[in-house]
Every structure is written in C-alpha cells, then in structure tokens.
Amino acid sequence: MPTGKKKNGPDLERLDRVVADARRAQHAREQSYRGRALKLYPWICGRCAREFDHTSVQELTVHHKDHNHDNNPPDGSNWELLCIYCHDNEHQRYLDQRGIDAGPTKGTAQATHTPFADLASLLKKDS
Ligand SMILES: [Zn+2]
Ligand SMILES: [Zn+2]
C-alpha cells in the first residue's frame, strides 16, 4: 500500500480549513464582543428591564448603539444589552427612520413629517 492521498488530501483539507477559519473568525468576533459586554454589564435588558441568568442569557443580545458592529470600544460605550424582542424593536425603529430618510420611493408622505420633532424626543429619551 502506498502512503497515498498526498494529492487529494491536502487540498481538501486546506479548503476545509479556510472555510472553518473564516467561520471561526466571524464567530469569534461576535463571541468576543458579546462575551465582553456580558462581563461588563448586568444581565438586564436596557429597555424592558427583564433579568437574565445562565439558562436564559441566549435571549439577551448585544446591541450597537451606533448600529456599527465594527465599533467595539473596550469600555463598552457602544454596547447595550437588549432582550431579543426589544432588540428587534430597536432595529425596526432604526429602519423606519432610515426609510423616511431614503424617502422618495415611499411617496410624498414625508412632506407632512417633521423629522426634527422626532429627533428631539429621541435625544431626550436617550440621555
Ligand atoms: Zn427587553
Ligand atoms: Zn442591534
């Protein structure tokens, strides 16, 4: 028996490894800010104040306040822990606002809308 598989083996293995590496890197990035955020903050939803423990923590998500997942300052200032429901809401609200900004396709409704009134109340709420 030849010790064989020199030709087929390495290529497939390498491909596998590249795919696995890419997945792991992405996963690791998510895990690392999630892990850090969970260490930094109490396990409580920032909106509805629901509390979490080890059995339910998978329903607690890390929200990026500026919606930029690459912005992960070590002090956690861009993170907010939200339960999956509030997190959903938060993003829905963000998308709605961007929809208004992106405007024209939505018709003429935006003429009756005063974006600055909204903005002011949002700012007040957040601070
Ligand atoms: Zn919540
Ligand atoms: Zn988010």
Short mmCIF file of N, CA and C and ligand atoms in Angstrom, two decimals:
data_model
loop_
_atom_site.label_atom_id
_atom_site.label_comp_id
_atom_site.label_asym_id
_atom_site.label_seq_id
_atom_site.Cartn_x
_atom_site.Cartn_y
_atom_site.Cartn_z
N MET A 1 0.84 -1.22 0.00
CA MET A 1 0.00 0.00 0.00
C MET A 1 0.87 1.27 0.00
N PRO A 2 0.63 2.17 -0.94
CA PRO A 2 1.34 3.46 -0.87
C PRO A 2 0.78 4.30 0.26
N THR A 3 1.58 5.16 0.77
CA THR A 3 1.07 6.01 1.86
C THR A 3 0.07 7.03 1.32
N GLY A 4 -0.01 7.03 -0.03
CA GLY A 4 -1.08 7.66 -0.78
C GLY A 4 -1.57 9.04 -0.38
N LYS A 5 -2.76 9.31 -0.79
CA LYS A 5 -3.57 10.51 -0.56
C LYS A 5 -2.81 11.83 -0.41
N LYS A 6 -1.57 11.82 -0.94
CA LYS A 6 -0.83 13.07 -0.87
C LYS A 6 -1.45 14.13 -1.78
N LYS A 7 -2.06 13.63 -2.92
CA LYS A 7 -2.56 14.61 -3.88
C LYS A 7 -3.92 15.18 -3.51
N ASN A 8 -4.81 14.30 -3.10
CA ASN A 8 -6.16 14.79 -2.82
C ASN A 8 -6.29 15.40 -1.43
N GLY A 9 -5.66 14.73 -0.50
CA GLY A 9 -5.82 15.11 0.90
C GLY A 9 -5.61 16.58 1.19
N PRO A 10 -4.41 17.07 0.99
CA PRO A 10 -4.08 18.43 1.45
C PRO A 10 -5.01 19.51 0.91
N ASP A 11 -5.35 19.44 -0.39
CA ASP A 11 -6.20 20.49 -0.96
C ASP A 11 -7.55 20.58 -0.26
N LEU A 12 -8.18 19.41 -0.14
CA LEU A 12 -9.49 19.41 0.51
C LEU A 12 -9.37 19.90 1.95
N GLU A 13 -8.35 19.40 2.59
CA GLU A 13 -8.17 19.81 3.98
C GLU A 13 -7.96 21.32 4.09
N ARG A 14 -7.20 21.82 3.11
CA ARG A 14 -6.92 23.25 3.17
C ARG A 14 -8.20 24.06 2.95
N LEU A 15 -8.98 23.62 1.98
CA LEU A 15 -10.24 24.31 1.71
C LEU A 15 -11.12 24.29 2.96
N ASP A 16 -11.21 23.10 3.53
CA ASP A 16 -11.98 22.97 4.77
C ASP A 16 -11.50 23.95 5.81
N ARG A 17 -10.19 24.02 5.91
CA ARG A 17 -9.62 24.84 6.96
C ARG A 17 -9.91 26.33 6.70
N VAL A 18 -9.82 26.72 5.42
CA VAL A 18 -10.09 28.12 5.09
C VAL A 18 -11.53 28.48 5.47
N VAL A 19 -12.45 27.61 5.09
CA VAL A 19 -13.86 27.86 5.41
C VAL A 19 -14.06 27.90 6.91
N ALA A 20 -13.47 26.91 7.57
CA ALA A 20 -13.62 26.85 9.02
C ALA A 20 -13.03 28.08 9.69
N ASP A 21 -11.87 28.51 9.19
CA ASP A 21 -11.22 29.68 9.76
C ASP A 21 -12.09 30.92 9.62
N ALA A 22 -12.64 31.10 8.42
CA ALA A 22 -13.48 32.27 8.19
C ALA A 22 -14.67 32.26 9.13
N ARG A 23 -15.29 31.08 9.25
CA ARG A 23 -16.44 30.97 10.15
C ARG A 23 -16.03 31.27 11.58
N ARG A 24 -14.91 30.67 11.96
CA ARG A 24 -14.46 30.83 13.33
C ARG A 24 -14.15 32.29 13.62
N ALA A 25 -13.53 32.97 12.65
CA ALA A 25 -13.17 34.37 12.85
C ALA A 25 -14.42 35.21 13.08
N GLN A 26 -15.43 34.97 12.25
CA GLN A 26 -16.65 35.75 12.39
C GLN A 26 -17.31 35.44 13.72
N HIS A 27 -17.38 34.14 14.02
CA HIS A 27 -17.99 33.71 15.26
C HIS A 27 -17.23 34.29 16.44
N ALA A 28 -15.89 34.22 16.34
CA ALA A 28 -15.05 34.70 17.43
C ALA A 28 -15.26 36.19 17.66
N ARG A 29 -15.41 36.92 16.56
CA ARG A 29 -15.61 38.35 16.70
C ARG A 29 -16.92 38.62 17.44
N GLU A 30 -17.97 37.91 17.02
CA GLU A 30 -19.24 38.08 17.71
C GLU A 30 -19.12 37.67 19.16
N GLN A 31 -18.53 36.47 19.37
CA GLN A 31 -18.41 35.97 20.73
C GLN A 31 -17.60 36.92 21.58
N SER A 32 -16.57 37.53 21.00
CA SER A 32 -15.70 38.31 21.85
C SER A 32 -16.39 39.58 22.31
N TYR A 33 -17.13 40.27 21.44
CA TYR A 33 -17.78 41.46 21.98
C TYR A 33 -18.98 41.10 22.84
N ARG A 34 -19.63 40.00 22.48
CA ARG A 34 -20.75 39.55 23.31
C ARG A 34 -20.24 39.17 24.70
N GLY A 35 -19.14 38.38 24.68
CA GLY A 35 -18.58 37.95 25.96
C GLY A 35 -18.16 39.12 26.82
N ARG A 36 -17.52 40.08 26.16
CA ARG A 36 -17.05 41.25 26.92
C ARG A 36 -18.22 42.07 27.44
N ALA A 37 -19.23 42.22 26.58
CA ALA A 37 -20.40 43.01 27.00
C ALA A 37 -21.10 42.33 28.18
N LEU A 38 -21.18 40.99 28.13
CA LEU A 38 -21.85 40.28 29.21
C LEU A 38 -21.07 40.33 30.51
N LYS A 39 -19.75 40.51 30.39
CA LYS A 39 -18.94 40.65 31.61
C LYS A 39 -19.06 42.05 32.17
N LEU A 40 -19.24 43.00 31.25
CA LEU A 40 -19.20 44.41 31.62
C LEU A 40 -20.51 44.87 32.25
N TYR A 41 -21.61 44.36 31.72
CA TYR A 41 -22.91 44.87 32.12
C TYR A 41 -23.73 43.82 32.87
N PRO A 42 -24.60 44.27 33.75
CA PRO A 42 -25.54 43.32 34.37
C PRO A 42 -26.46 42.74 33.31
N TRP A 43 -26.90 41.51 33.52
CA TRP A 43 -27.71 40.82 32.51
C TRP A 43 -29.16 41.26 32.58
N ILE A 44 -29.38 42.48 32.20
CA ILE A 44 -30.72 43.07 32.25
C ILE A 44 -30.98 43.78 30.94
N CYS A 45 -32.17 43.61 30.39
CA CYS A 45 -32.50 44.30 29.16
C CYS A 45 -32.59 45.80 29.42
N GLY A 46 -31.91 46.57 28.58
CA GLY A 46 -31.88 48.02 28.76
C GLY A 46 -33.21 48.70 28.48
N ARG A 47 -34.16 47.98 27.91
CA ARG A 47 -35.45 48.60 27.60
C ARG A 47 -36.55 48.14 28.55
N CYS A 48 -36.74 46.83 28.63
CA CYS A 48 -37.87 46.35 29.42
C CYS A 48 -37.44 45.86 30.81
N ALA A 49 -36.12 45.95 31.09
CA ALA A 49 -35.59 45.62 32.41
C ALA A 49 -35.77 44.16 32.80
N ARG A 50 -36.06 43.31 31.82
CA ARG A 50 -36.13 41.89 32.11
C ARG A 50 -34.75 41.38 32.53
N GLU A 51 -34.71 40.50 33.55
CA GLU A 51 -33.44 39.99 34.04
C GLU A 51 -33.15 38.60 33.46
N PHE A 52 -31.88 38.33 33.28
CA PHE A 52 -31.46 37.07 32.67
C PHE A 52 -30.48 36.32 33.56
N ASP A 53 -30.47 34.99 33.40
CA ASP A 53 -29.46 34.18 34.08
C ASP A 53 -28.88 33.20 33.06
N HIS A 54 -28.10 32.24 33.56
CA HIS A 54 -27.40 31.36 32.63
C HIS A 54 -28.35 30.54 31.76
N THR A 55 -29.54 30.31 32.22
CA THR A 55 -30.46 29.49 31.43
C THR A 55 -31.15 30.30 30.34
N SER A 56 -31.18 31.60 30.48
CA SER A 56 -31.93 32.41 29.50
C SER A 56 -31.06 33.42 28.77
N VAL A 57 -29.78 33.43 29.08
CA VAL A 57 -28.92 34.50 28.57
C VAL A 57 -28.81 34.50 27.04
N GLN A 58 -29.14 33.37 26.43
CA GLN A 58 -29.07 33.37 24.95
C GLN A 58 -30.12 34.28 24.34
N GLU A 59 -31.10 34.70 25.14
CA GLU A 59 -32.10 35.64 24.63
C GLU A 59 -31.70 37.09 24.86
N LEU A 60 -30.55 37.25 25.47
CA LEU A 60 -30.04 38.60 25.68
C LEU A 60 -29.01 38.89 24.59
N THR A 61 -29.19 40.00 23.90
CA THR A 61 -28.31 40.29 22.76
C THR A 61 -27.53 41.58 23.01
N VAL A 62 -26.45 41.71 22.26
CA VAL A 62 -25.64 42.92 22.37
C VAL A 62 -26.00 43.85 21.21
N HIS A 63 -26.56 44.98 21.57
CA HIS A 63 -26.93 45.97 20.56
C HIS A 63 -25.82 47.01 20.44
N HIS A 64 -25.56 47.43 19.21
CA HIS A 64 -24.58 48.50 18.99
C HIS A 64 -25.33 49.83 18.87
N LYS A 65 -25.05 50.72 19.77
CA LYS A 65 -25.82 51.96 19.82
C LYS A 65 -25.75 52.75 18.53
N ASP A 66 -24.59 52.73 17.87
CA ASP A 66 -24.50 53.47 16.61
C ASP A 66 -24.76 52.55 15.41
N HIS A 67 -25.22 51.33 15.71
CA HIS A 67 -25.56 50.34 14.68
C HIS A 67 -24.36 49.96 13.82
N ASN A 68 -23.17 50.17 14.31
CA ASN A 68 -21.96 49.76 13.60
C ASN A 68 -21.29 48.63 14.37
N HIS A 69 -21.43 47.42 13.83
CA HIS A 69 -20.93 46.24 14.55
C HIS A 69 -19.41 46.17 14.60
N ASP A 70 -18.74 47.03 13.85
CA ASP A 70 -17.28 47.07 13.91
C ASP A 70 -16.78 48.06 14.93
N ASN A 71 -17.70 48.81 15.49
CA ASN A 71 -17.32 49.79 16.50
C ASN A 71 -17.47 49.16 17.89
N ASN A 72 -16.39 48.59 18.40
CA ASN A 72 -16.44 47.88 19.68
C ASN A 72 -15.41 48.43 20.66
N PRO A 73 -15.63 49.63 21.15
CA PRO A 73 -14.65 50.20 22.09
C PRO A 73 -14.56 49.35 23.36
N PRO A 74 -13.36 49.19 23.90
CA PRO A 74 -13.15 48.31 25.05
C PRO A 74 -13.93 48.72 26.29
N ASP A 75 -14.31 49.98 26.38
CA ASP A 75 -15.07 50.38 27.57
C ASP A 75 -16.56 50.06 27.43
N GLY A 76 -16.95 49.50 26.28
CA GLY A 76 -18.33 49.07 26.10
C GLY A 76 -19.30 50.19 25.83
N SER A 77 -18.80 51.38 25.53
CA SER A 77 -19.70 52.53 25.42
C SER A 77 -20.62 52.44 24.19
N ASN A 78 -20.31 51.56 23.28
CA ASN A 78 -21.19 51.43 22.11
C ASN A 78 -22.15 50.26 22.25
N TRP A 79 -22.13 49.58 23.40
CA TRP A 79 -22.96 48.40 23.56
C TRP A 79 -24.13 48.67 24.51
N GLU A 80 -25.18 47.93 24.23
CA GLU A 80 -26.32 47.96 25.12
C GLU A 80 -26.90 46.56 25.11
N LEU A 81 -27.17 46.03 26.27
CA LEU A 81 -27.77 44.69 26.33
C LEU A 81 -29.28 44.81 26.21
N LEU A 82 -29.82 44.11 25.22
CA LEU A 82 -31.26 44.14 25.00
C LEU A 82 -31.77 42.72 24.82
N CYS A 83 -32.97 42.45 25.32
CA CYS A 83 -33.58 41.15 25.04
C CYS A 83 -33.92 41.11 23.55
N ILE A 84 -34.11 39.91 23.01
CA ILE A 84 -34.29 39.80 21.56
C ILE A 84 -35.50 40.60 21.08
N TYR A 85 -36.51 40.75 21.92
CA TYR A 85 -37.71 41.47 21.48
C TYR A 85 -37.45 42.96 21.39
N CYS A 86 -36.85 43.50 22.43
CA CYS A 86 -36.54 44.93 22.41
C CYS A 86 -35.49 45.23 21.35
N HIS A 87 -34.59 44.29 21.17
CA HIS A 87 -33.56 44.49 20.16
C HIS A 87 -34.21 44.59 18.78
N ASP A 88 -35.13 43.71 18.54
CA ASP A 88 -35.89 43.73 17.30
C ASP A 88 -36.56 45.08 17.09
N ASN A 89 -37.24 45.53 18.13
CA ASN A 89 -37.91 46.82 18.10
C ASN A 89 -36.96 47.95 17.76
N GLU A 90 -35.84 47.91 18.44
CA GLU A 90 -34.84 48.95 18.26
C GLU A 90 -34.42 49.04 16.80
N HIS A 91 -34.19 47.88 16.20
CA HIS A 91 -33.76 47.89 14.80
C HIS A 91 -34.89 48.29 13.87
N GLN A 92 -36.09 47.89 14.23
CA GLN A 92 -37.24 48.27 13.42
C GLN A 92 -37.38 49.78 13.39
N ARG A 93 -37.22 50.37 14.56
CA ARG A 93 -37.32 51.82 14.67
C ARG A 93 -36.25 52.49 13.81
N TYR A 94 -35.06 51.95 13.90
CA TYR A 94 -33.93 52.49 13.13
C TYR A 94 -34.21 52.39 11.64
N LEU A 95 -34.71 51.23 11.21
CA LEU A 95 -35.00 51.04 9.79
C LEU A 95 -36.10 51.99 9.34
N ASP A 96 -37.12 52.15 10.19
CA ASP A 96 -38.21 53.06 9.85
C ASP A 96 -37.67 54.47 9.62
N GLN A 97 -36.79 54.88 10.51
CA GLN A 97 -36.23 56.22 10.37
C GLN A 97 -35.42 56.36 9.10
N ARG A 98 -34.64 55.32 8.82
CA ARG A 98 -33.83 55.38 7.61
C ARG A 98 -34.71 55.35 6.37
N GLY A 99 -35.83 54.62 6.49
CA GLY A 99 -36.77 54.57 5.39
C GLY A 99 -37.27 55.96 5.06
N ILE A 100 -37.56 56.75 6.10
CA ILE A 100 -38.02 58.11 5.89
C ILE A 100 -36.93 58.95 5.22
N ASP A 101 -35.71 58.76 5.71
CA ASP A 101 -34.59 59.47 5.10
C ASP A 101 -34.43 59.12 3.63
N ALA A 102 -34.50 57.84 3.35
CA ALA A 102 -34.25 57.37 2.00
C ALA A 102 -35.40 57.73 1.06
N GLY A 103 -36.48 58.14 1.66
CA GLY A 103 -37.65 58.74 1.10
C GLY A 103 -38.31 58.50 -0.20
N PRO A 104 -37.87 59.07 -1.27
CA PRO A 104 -38.69 59.28 -2.46
C PRO A 104 -39.56 58.09 -2.87
N THR A 105 -39.03 56.87 -2.74
CA THR A 105 -39.79 55.69 -3.17
C THR A 105 -41.06 55.52 -2.35
N LYS A 106 -41.09 56.12 -1.17
CA LYS A 106 -42.25 55.94 -0.31
C LYS A 106 -43.35 56.95 -0.61
N GLY A 107 -43.16 57.73 -1.62
CA GLY A 107 -44.20 58.69 -1.98
C GLY A 107 -44.01 60.03 -1.30
N THR A 108 -45.08 60.79 -1.21
CA THR A 108 -44.97 62.17 -0.76
C THR A 108 -45.25 62.34 0.72
N ALA A 109 -45.44 61.23 1.42
CA ALA A 109 -45.80 61.29 2.84
C ALA A 109 -44.81 62.11 3.64
N GLN A 110 -43.57 62.10 3.23
CA GLN A 110 -42.55 62.75 4.04
C GLN A 110 -42.75 64.27 4.14
N ALA A 111 -43.51 64.84 3.25
CA ALA A 111 -43.75 66.28 3.28
C ALA A 111 -44.47 66.68 4.56
N THR A 112 -45.34 65.80 5.07
CA THR A 112 -46.11 66.13 6.27
C THR A 112 -45.36 65.77 7.55
N HIS A 113 -44.20 65.16 7.38
CA HIS A 113 -43.47 64.68 8.54
C HIS A 113 -42.43 65.70 8.98
N THR A 114 -42.34 65.91 10.28
CA THR A 114 -41.29 66.80 10.78
C THR A 114 -40.23 66.00 11.49
N PRO A 115 -39.18 65.67 10.82
CA PRO A 115 -38.15 64.79 11.39
C PRO A 115 -37.49 65.36 12.63
N PHE A 116 -37.44 66.66 12.74
CA PHE A 116 -36.70 67.23 13.87
C PHE A 116 -37.45 67.11 15.19
N ALA A 117 -38.75 67.11 15.12
CA ALA A 117 -39.53 66.90 16.34
C ALA A 117 -39.22 65.52 16.89
N ASP A 118 -39.21 64.53 16.02
CA ASP A 118 -38.86 63.16 16.39
C ASP A 118 -37.48 63.08 17.01
N LEU A 119 -36.57 63.68 16.34
CA LEU A 119 -35.18 63.63 16.75
C LEU A 119 -35.03 64.19 18.16
N ALA A 120 -35.67 65.30 18.41
CA ALA A 120 -35.57 65.94 19.72
C ALA A 120 -36.08 65.01 20.82
N SER A 121 -37.21 64.35 20.58
CA SER A 121 -37.76 63.49 21.62
C SER A 121 -36.88 62.26 21.80
N LEU A 122 -36.29 61.79 20.73
CA LEU A 122 -35.37 60.64 20.82
C LEU A 122 -34.15 60.99 21.65
N LEU A 123 -33.61 62.14 21.39
CA LEU A 123 -32.42 62.56 22.11
C LEU A 123 -32.72 62.69 23.59
N LYS A 124 -33.88 63.23 23.88
CA LYS A 124 -34.26 63.40 25.28
C LYS A 124 -34.36 62.04 25.97
N LYS A 125 -35.00 61.12 25.27
CA LYS A 125 -35.20 59.79 25.82
C LYS A 125 -33.87 59.10 26.14
N ASP A 126 -32.92 59.25 25.22
CA ASP A 126 -31.67 58.51 25.35
C ASP A 126 -30.73 59.05 26.40
N SER A 127 -30.90 60.31 26.75
CA SER A 127 -29.90 60.87 27.66
C SER A 127 -30.30 60.76 29.11
ZN ZN B 1 -36.39 43.83 26.56
ZN ZN B 2 -28.61 45.96 17.46
#
